[in-house]
PDB file of C-alpha atoms and ligand atoms in Angstrom:
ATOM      1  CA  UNK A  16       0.000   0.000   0.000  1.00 96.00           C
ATOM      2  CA  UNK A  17       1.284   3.456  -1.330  1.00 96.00           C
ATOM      3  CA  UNK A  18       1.261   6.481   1.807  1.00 95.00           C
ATOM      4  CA  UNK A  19       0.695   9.783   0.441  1.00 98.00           C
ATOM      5  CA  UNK A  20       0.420  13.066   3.181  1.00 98.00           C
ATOM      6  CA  UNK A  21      -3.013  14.608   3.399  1.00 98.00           C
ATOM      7  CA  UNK A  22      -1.318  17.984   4.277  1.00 98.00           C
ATOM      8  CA  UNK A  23      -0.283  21.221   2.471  1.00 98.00           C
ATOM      9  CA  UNK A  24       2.358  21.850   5.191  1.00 98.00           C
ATOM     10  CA  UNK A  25       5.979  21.523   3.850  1.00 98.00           C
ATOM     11  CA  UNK A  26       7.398  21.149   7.242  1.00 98.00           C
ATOM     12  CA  UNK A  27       5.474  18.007   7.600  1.00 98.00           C
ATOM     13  CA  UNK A  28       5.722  16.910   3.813  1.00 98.00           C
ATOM     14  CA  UNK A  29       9.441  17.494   4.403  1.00 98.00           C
ATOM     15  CA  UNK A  30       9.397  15.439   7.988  1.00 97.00           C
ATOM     16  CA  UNK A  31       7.726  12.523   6.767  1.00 97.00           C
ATOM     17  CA  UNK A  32       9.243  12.705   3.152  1.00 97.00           C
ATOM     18  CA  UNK A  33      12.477  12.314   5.353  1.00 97.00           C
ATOM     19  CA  UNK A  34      11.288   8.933   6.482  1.00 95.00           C
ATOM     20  CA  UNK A  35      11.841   7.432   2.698  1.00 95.00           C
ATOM     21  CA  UNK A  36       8.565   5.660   2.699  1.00 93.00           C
ATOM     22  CA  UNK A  37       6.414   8.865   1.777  1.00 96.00           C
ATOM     23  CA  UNK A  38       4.833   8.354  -2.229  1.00 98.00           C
ATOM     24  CA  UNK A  39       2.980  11.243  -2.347  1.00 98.00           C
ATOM     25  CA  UNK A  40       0.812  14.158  -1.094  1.00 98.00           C
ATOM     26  CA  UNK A  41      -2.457  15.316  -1.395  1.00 98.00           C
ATOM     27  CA  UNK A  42      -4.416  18.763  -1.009  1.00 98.00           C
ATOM     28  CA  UNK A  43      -7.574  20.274  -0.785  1.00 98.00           C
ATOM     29  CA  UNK A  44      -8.953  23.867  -0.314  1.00 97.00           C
ATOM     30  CA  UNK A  45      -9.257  23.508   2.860  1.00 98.00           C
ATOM     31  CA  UNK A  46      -5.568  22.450   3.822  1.00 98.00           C
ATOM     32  CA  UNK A  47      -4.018  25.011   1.833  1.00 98.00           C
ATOM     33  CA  UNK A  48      -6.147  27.795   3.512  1.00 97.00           C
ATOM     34  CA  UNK A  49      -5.059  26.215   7.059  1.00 97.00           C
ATOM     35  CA  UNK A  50      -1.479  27.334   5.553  1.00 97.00           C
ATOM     36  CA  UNK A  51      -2.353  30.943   5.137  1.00 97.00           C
ATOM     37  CA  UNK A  52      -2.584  30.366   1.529  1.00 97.00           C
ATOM     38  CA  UNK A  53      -3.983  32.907  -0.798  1.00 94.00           C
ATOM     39  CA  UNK A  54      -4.570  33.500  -4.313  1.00 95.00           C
ATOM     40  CA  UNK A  55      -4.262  31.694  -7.367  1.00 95.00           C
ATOM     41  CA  UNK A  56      -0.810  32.340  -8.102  1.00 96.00           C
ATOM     42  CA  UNK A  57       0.527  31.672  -4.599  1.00 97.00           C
ATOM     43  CA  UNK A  58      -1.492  28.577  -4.462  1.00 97.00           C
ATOM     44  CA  UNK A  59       0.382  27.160  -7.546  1.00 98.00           C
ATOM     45  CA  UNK A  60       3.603  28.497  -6.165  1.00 98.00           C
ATOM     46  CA  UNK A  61       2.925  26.174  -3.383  1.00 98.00           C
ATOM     47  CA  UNK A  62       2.265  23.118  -5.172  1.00 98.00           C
ATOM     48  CA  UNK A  63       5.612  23.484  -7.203  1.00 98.00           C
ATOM     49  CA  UNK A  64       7.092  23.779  -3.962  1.00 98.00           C
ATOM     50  CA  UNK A  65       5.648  20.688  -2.468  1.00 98.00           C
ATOM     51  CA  UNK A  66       6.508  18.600  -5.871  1.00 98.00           C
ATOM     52  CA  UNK A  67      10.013  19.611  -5.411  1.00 98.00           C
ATOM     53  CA  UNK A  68      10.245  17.991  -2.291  1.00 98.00           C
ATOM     54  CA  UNK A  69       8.382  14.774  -2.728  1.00 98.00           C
ATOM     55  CA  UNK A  70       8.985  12.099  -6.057  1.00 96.00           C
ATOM     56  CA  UNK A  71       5.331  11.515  -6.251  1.00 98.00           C
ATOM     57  CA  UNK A  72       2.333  12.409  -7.268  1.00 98.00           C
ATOM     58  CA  UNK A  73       0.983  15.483  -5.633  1.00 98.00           C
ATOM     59  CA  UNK A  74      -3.010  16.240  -5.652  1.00 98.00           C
ATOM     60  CA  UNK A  75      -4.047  19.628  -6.353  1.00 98.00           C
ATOM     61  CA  UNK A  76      -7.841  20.421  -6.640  1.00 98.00           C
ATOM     62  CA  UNK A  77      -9.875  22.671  -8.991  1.00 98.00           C
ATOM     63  CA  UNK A  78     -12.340  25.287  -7.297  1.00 98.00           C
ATOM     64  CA  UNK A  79     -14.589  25.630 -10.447  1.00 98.00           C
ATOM     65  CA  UNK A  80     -17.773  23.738 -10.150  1.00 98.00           C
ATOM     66  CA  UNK A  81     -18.267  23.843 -14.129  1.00 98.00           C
ATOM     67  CA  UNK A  82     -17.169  21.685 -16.740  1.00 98.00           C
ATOM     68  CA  UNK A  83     -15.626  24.415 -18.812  1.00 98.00           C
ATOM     69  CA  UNK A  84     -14.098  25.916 -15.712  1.00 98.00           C
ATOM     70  CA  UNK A  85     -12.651  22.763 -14.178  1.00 98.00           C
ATOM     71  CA  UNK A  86     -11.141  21.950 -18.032  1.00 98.00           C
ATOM     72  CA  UNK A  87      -9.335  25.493 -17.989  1.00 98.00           C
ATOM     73  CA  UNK A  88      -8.153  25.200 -14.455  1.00 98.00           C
ATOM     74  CA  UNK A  89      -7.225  21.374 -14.410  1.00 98.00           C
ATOM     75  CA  UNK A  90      -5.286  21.459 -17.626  1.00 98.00           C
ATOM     76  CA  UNK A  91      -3.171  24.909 -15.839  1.00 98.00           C
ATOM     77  CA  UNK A  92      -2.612  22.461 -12.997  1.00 98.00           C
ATOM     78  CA  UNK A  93      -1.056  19.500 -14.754  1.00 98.00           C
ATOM     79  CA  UNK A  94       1.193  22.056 -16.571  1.00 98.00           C
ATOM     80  CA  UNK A  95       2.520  22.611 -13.605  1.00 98.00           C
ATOM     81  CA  UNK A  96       5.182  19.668 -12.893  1.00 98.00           C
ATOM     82  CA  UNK A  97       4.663  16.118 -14.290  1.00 98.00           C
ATOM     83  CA  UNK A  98       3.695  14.860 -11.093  1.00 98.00           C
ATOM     84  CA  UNK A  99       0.510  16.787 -10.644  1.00 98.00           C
ATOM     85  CA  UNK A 100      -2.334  14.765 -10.196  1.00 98.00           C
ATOM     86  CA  UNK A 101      -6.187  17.195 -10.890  1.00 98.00           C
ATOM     87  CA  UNK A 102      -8.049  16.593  -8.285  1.00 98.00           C
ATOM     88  CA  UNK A 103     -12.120  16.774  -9.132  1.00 98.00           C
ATOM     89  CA  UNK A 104     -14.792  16.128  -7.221  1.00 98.00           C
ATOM     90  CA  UNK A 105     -17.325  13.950  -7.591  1.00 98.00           C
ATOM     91  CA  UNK A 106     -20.146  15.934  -9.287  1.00 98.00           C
ATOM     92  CA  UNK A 107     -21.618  15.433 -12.787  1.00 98.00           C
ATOM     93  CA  UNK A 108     -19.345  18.088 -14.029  1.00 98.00           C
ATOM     94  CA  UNK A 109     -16.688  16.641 -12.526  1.00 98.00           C
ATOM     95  CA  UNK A 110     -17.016  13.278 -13.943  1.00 98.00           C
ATOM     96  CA  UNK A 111     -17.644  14.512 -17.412  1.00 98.00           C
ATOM     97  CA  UNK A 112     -14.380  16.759 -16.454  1.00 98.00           C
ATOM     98  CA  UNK A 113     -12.267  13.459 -15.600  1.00 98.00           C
ATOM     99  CA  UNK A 114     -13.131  11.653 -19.051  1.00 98.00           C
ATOM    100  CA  UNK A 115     -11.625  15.272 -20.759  1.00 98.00           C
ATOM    101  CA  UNK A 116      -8.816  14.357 -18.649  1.00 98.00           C
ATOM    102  CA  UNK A 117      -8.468  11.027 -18.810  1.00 98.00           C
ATOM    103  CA  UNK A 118      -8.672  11.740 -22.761  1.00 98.00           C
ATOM    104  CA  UNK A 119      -6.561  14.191 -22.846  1.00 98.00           C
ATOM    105  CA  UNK A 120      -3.648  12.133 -20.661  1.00 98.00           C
ATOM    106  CA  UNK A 121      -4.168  14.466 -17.422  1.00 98.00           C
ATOM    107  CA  UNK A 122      -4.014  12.335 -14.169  1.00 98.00           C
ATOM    108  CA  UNK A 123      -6.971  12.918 -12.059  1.00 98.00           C
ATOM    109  CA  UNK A 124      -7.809  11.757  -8.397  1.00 98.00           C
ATOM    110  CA  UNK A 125     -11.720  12.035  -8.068  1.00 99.00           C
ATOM    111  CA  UNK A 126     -12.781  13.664  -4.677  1.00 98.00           C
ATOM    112  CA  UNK A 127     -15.268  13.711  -2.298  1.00 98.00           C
ATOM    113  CA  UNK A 128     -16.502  10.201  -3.119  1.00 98.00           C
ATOM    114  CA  UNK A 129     -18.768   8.513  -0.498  1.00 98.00           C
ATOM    115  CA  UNK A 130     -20.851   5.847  -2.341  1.00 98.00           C
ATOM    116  CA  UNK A 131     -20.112   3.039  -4.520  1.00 98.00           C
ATOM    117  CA  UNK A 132     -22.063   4.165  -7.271  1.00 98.00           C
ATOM    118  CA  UNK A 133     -19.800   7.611  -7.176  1.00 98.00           C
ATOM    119  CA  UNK A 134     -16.876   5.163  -7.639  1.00 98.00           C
ATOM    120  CA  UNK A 135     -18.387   3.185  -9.998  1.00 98.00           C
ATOM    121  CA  UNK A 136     -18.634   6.489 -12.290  1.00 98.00           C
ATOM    122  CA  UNK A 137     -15.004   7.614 -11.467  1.00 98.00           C
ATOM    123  CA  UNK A 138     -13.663   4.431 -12.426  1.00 98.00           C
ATOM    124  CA  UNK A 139     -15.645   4.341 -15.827  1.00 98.00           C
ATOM    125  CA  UNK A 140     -14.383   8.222 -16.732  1.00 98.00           C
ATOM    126  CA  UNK A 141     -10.909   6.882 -16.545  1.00 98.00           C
ATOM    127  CA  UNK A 142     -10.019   8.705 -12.874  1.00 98.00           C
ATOM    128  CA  UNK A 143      -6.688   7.295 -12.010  1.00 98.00           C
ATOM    129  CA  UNK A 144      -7.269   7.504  -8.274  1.00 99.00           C
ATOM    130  CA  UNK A 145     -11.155   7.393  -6.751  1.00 98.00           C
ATOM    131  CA  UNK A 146     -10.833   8.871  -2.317  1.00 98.00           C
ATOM    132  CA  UNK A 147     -13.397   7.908  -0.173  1.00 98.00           C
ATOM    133  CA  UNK A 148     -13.682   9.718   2.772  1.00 98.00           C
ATOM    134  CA  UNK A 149     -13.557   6.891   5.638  1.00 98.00           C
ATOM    135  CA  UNK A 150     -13.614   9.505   8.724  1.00 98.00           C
ATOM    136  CA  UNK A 151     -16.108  11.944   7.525  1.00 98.00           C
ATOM    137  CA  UNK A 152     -18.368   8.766   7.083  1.00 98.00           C
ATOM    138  CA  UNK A 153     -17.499   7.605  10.886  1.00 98.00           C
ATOM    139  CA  UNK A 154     -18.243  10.890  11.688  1.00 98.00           C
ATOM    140  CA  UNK A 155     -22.044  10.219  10.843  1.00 98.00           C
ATOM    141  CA  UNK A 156     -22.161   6.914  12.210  1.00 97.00           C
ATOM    142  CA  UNK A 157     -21.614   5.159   8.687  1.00 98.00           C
ATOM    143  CA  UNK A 158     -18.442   2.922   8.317  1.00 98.00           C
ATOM    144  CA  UNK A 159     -15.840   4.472   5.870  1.00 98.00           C
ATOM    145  CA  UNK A 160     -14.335   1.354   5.988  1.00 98.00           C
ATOM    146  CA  UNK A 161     -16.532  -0.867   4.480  1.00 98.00           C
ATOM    147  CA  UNK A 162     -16.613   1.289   1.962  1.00 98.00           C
ATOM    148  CA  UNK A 163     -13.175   1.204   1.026  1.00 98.00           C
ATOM    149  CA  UNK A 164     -13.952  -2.568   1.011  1.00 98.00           C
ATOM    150  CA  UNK A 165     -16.579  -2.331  -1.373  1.00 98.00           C
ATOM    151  CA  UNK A 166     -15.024  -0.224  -4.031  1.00 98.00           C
ATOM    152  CA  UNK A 167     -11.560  -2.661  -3.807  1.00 98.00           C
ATOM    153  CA  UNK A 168     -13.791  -5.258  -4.537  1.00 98.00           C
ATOM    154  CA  UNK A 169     -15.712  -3.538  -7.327  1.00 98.00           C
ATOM    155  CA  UNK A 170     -13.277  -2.428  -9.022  1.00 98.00           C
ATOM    156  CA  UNK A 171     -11.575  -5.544  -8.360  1.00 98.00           C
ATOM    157  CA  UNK A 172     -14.319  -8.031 -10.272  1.00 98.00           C
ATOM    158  CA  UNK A 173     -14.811  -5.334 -13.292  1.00 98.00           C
ATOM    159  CA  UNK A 174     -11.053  -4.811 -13.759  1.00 98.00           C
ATOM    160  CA  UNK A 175     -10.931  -1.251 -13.237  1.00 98.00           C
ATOM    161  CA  UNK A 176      -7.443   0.434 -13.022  1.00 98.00           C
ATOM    162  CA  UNK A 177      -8.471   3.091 -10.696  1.00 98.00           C
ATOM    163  CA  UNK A 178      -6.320   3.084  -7.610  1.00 98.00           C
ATOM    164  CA  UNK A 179      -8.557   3.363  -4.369  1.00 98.00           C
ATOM    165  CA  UNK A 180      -6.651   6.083  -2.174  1.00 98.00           C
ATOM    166  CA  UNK A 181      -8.157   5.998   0.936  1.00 98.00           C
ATOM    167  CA  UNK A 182      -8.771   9.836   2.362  1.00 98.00           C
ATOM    168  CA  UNK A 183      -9.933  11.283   5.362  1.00 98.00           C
ATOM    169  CA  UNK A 184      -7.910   9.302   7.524  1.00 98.00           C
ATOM    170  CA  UNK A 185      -7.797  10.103  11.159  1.00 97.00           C
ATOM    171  CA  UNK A 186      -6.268   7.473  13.051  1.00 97.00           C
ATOM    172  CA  UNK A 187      -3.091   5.128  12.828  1.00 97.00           C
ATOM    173  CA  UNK A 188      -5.909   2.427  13.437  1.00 97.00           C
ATOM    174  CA  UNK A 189      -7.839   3.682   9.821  1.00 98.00           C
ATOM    175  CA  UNK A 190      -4.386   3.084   8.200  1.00 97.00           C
ATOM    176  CA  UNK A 191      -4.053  -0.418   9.447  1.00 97.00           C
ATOM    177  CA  UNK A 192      -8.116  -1.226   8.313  1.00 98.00           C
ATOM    178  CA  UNK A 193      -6.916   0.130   4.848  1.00 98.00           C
ATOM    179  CA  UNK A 194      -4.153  -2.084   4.623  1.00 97.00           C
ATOM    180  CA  UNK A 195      -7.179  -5.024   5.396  1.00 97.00           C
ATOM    181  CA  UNK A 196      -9.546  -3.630   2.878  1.00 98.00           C
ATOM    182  CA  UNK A 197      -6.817  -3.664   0.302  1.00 98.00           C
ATOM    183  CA  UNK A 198      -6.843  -0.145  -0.698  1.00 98.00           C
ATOM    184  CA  UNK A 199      -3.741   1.088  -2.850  1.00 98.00           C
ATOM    185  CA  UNK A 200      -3.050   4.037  -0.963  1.00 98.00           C
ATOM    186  CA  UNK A 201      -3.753   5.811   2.259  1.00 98.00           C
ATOM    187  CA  UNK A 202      -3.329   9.455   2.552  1.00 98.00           C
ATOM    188  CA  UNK A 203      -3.091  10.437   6.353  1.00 97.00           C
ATOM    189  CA  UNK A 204      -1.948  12.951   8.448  1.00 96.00           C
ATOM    190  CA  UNK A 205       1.415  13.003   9.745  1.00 95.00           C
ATOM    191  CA  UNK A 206       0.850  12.114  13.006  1.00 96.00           C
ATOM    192  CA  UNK A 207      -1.285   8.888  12.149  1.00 96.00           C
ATOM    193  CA  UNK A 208       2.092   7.744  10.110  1.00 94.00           C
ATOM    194  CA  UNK A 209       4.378   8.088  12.775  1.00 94.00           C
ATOM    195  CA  UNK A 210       1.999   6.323  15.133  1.00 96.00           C
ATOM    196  CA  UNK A 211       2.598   2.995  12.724  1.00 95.00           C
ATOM    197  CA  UNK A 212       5.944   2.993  14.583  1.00 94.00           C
ATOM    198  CA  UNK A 213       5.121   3.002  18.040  1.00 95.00           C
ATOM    199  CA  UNK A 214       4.973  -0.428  20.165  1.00 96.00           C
ATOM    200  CA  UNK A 215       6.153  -0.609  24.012  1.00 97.00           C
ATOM    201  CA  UNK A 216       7.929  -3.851  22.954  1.00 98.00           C
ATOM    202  CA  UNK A 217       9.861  -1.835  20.421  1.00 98.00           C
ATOM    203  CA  UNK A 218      11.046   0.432  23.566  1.00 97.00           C
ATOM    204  CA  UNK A 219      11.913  -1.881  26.060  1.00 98.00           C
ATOM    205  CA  UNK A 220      13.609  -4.478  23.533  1.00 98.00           C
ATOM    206  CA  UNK A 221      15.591  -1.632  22.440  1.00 98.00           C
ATOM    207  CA  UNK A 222      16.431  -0.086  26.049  1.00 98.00           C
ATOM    208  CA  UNK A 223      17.457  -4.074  26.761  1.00 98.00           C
ATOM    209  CA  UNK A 224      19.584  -4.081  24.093  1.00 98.00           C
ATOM    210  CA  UNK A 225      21.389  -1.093  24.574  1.00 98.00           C
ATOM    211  CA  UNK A 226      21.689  -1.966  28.115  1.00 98.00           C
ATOM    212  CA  UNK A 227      23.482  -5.110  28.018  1.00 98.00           C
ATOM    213  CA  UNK A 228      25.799  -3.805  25.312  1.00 98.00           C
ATOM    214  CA  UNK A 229      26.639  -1.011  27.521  1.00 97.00           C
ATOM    215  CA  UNK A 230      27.259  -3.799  30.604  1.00 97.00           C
ATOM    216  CA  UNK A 231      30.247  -5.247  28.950  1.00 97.00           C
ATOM    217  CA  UNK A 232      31.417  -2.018  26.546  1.00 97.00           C
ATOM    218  CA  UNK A 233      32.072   0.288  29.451  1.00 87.00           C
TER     219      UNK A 233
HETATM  220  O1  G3P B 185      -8.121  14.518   1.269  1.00 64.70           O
HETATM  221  C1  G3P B 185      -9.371  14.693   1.873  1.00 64.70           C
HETATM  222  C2  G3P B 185      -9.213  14.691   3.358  1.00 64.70           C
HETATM  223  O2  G3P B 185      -8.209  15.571   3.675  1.00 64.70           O
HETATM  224  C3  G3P B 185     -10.386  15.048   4.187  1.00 64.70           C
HETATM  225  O3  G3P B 185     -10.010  14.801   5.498  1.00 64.70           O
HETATM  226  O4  G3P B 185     -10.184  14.950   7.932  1.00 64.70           O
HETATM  227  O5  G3P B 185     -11.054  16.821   6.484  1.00 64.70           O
HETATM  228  O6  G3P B 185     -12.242  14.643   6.594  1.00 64.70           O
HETATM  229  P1  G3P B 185     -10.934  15.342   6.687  1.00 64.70           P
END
């Protein structure tokens, strides 16, 4: 399973892009605002500045709602750096948008996606990466899960190429049920990937270690 960071903060891109496992990032609106992020041309600024530091794909979103808009914007994203990935959410537009793309050899990563059936359509526009939200569906008492589960096994049985990236991951625990449900990526916050290292055995093997080393070495 590929790990991309659901964060527009460098520091933490760069932090866990220093632990050699990162593959990717990904972005929304919303992130890049929490950075103080302004304007089109800063935004864009940014997400140079995040491909430079990460060899991987790197998910920028479009703001237009509209077909025409989200072909204008999407096709200034990709131009960007080759690793761009248009992000699109999953509207009508926005699946009509991913087909352009798709057509057009833009790489797209459809958003917002909290249904089967809204898979189902990503997959068949050509979408190379389909994100269900698992927490915001905890959040309402739904299982974000299972639905991870259920697109891996759609697109499984149809033969689909779309890569299930797992989004709106909360908890070192969602990364470990996403490994279960077979999704290809997870895209998490920093602090859930660090958490995939910690284990009290870990600790105390390791203080044990260095203890009896340092019995006979001093
Ligand atoms: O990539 C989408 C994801 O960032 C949403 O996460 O925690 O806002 O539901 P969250």
């Amino acid at each position: 399973m590929k790990f991309f960071i659901d964060t527009a903060n460098l520091d933490q891109i760069r932090e866990a892009n220093e632990l050699g496992v990162l593959d990717g990032v990904t972005t929304n609106p919303s992130l890049m605002a929490k950075e103080g992020i302004r304007g089109e041309e800063n935004c864009r600024k940014h997400y140079i500045a995040i491909c430079e530091i990460v060899k991987g794909d790197v998910s920028a979103e479009v703001i237009s709602t509209d077909y025409e808009g989200m072909i204008k914007e999407g096709t200034e994203l990709a131009a960007l750096h080759p690793n761009i990935v248009v992000k699109v959410p999953c509207i009508a537009d926005g699946i009509r948008a991913i087909k352009y793309f798709t057509d057009n050899g833009i790489r797209t990563n459809c958003t917002l996606v909290f249904s089967p059936g809204q898979a189902l359509l990503a997959a068949k526009a050509g979408a190379t990466y389909v994100s269900p939200f698992v927490g915001r569906l905890d959040d309402i008492a739904s299982d974000g899960i299972e639905l991870v589960e259920k697109i891996v096994d759609m697109y499984r049985y149809y033969g689909f190429q779309t890569q299930v990236l797992a989004a709106s991951i909360r908890s070192t625990q969602h990364i470990i049920q996403c490994i279960q449900a077979g999704a290809d990526v997870a895209t998490c916050p920093l602090s859930a990937i660090k958490g995939l290292l910690k284990h009290p055995l870990t600790d105390s093997g390791l203080a044990k270690f260095l203890e009896d080393y340092r019995k006979v070495n001093s």
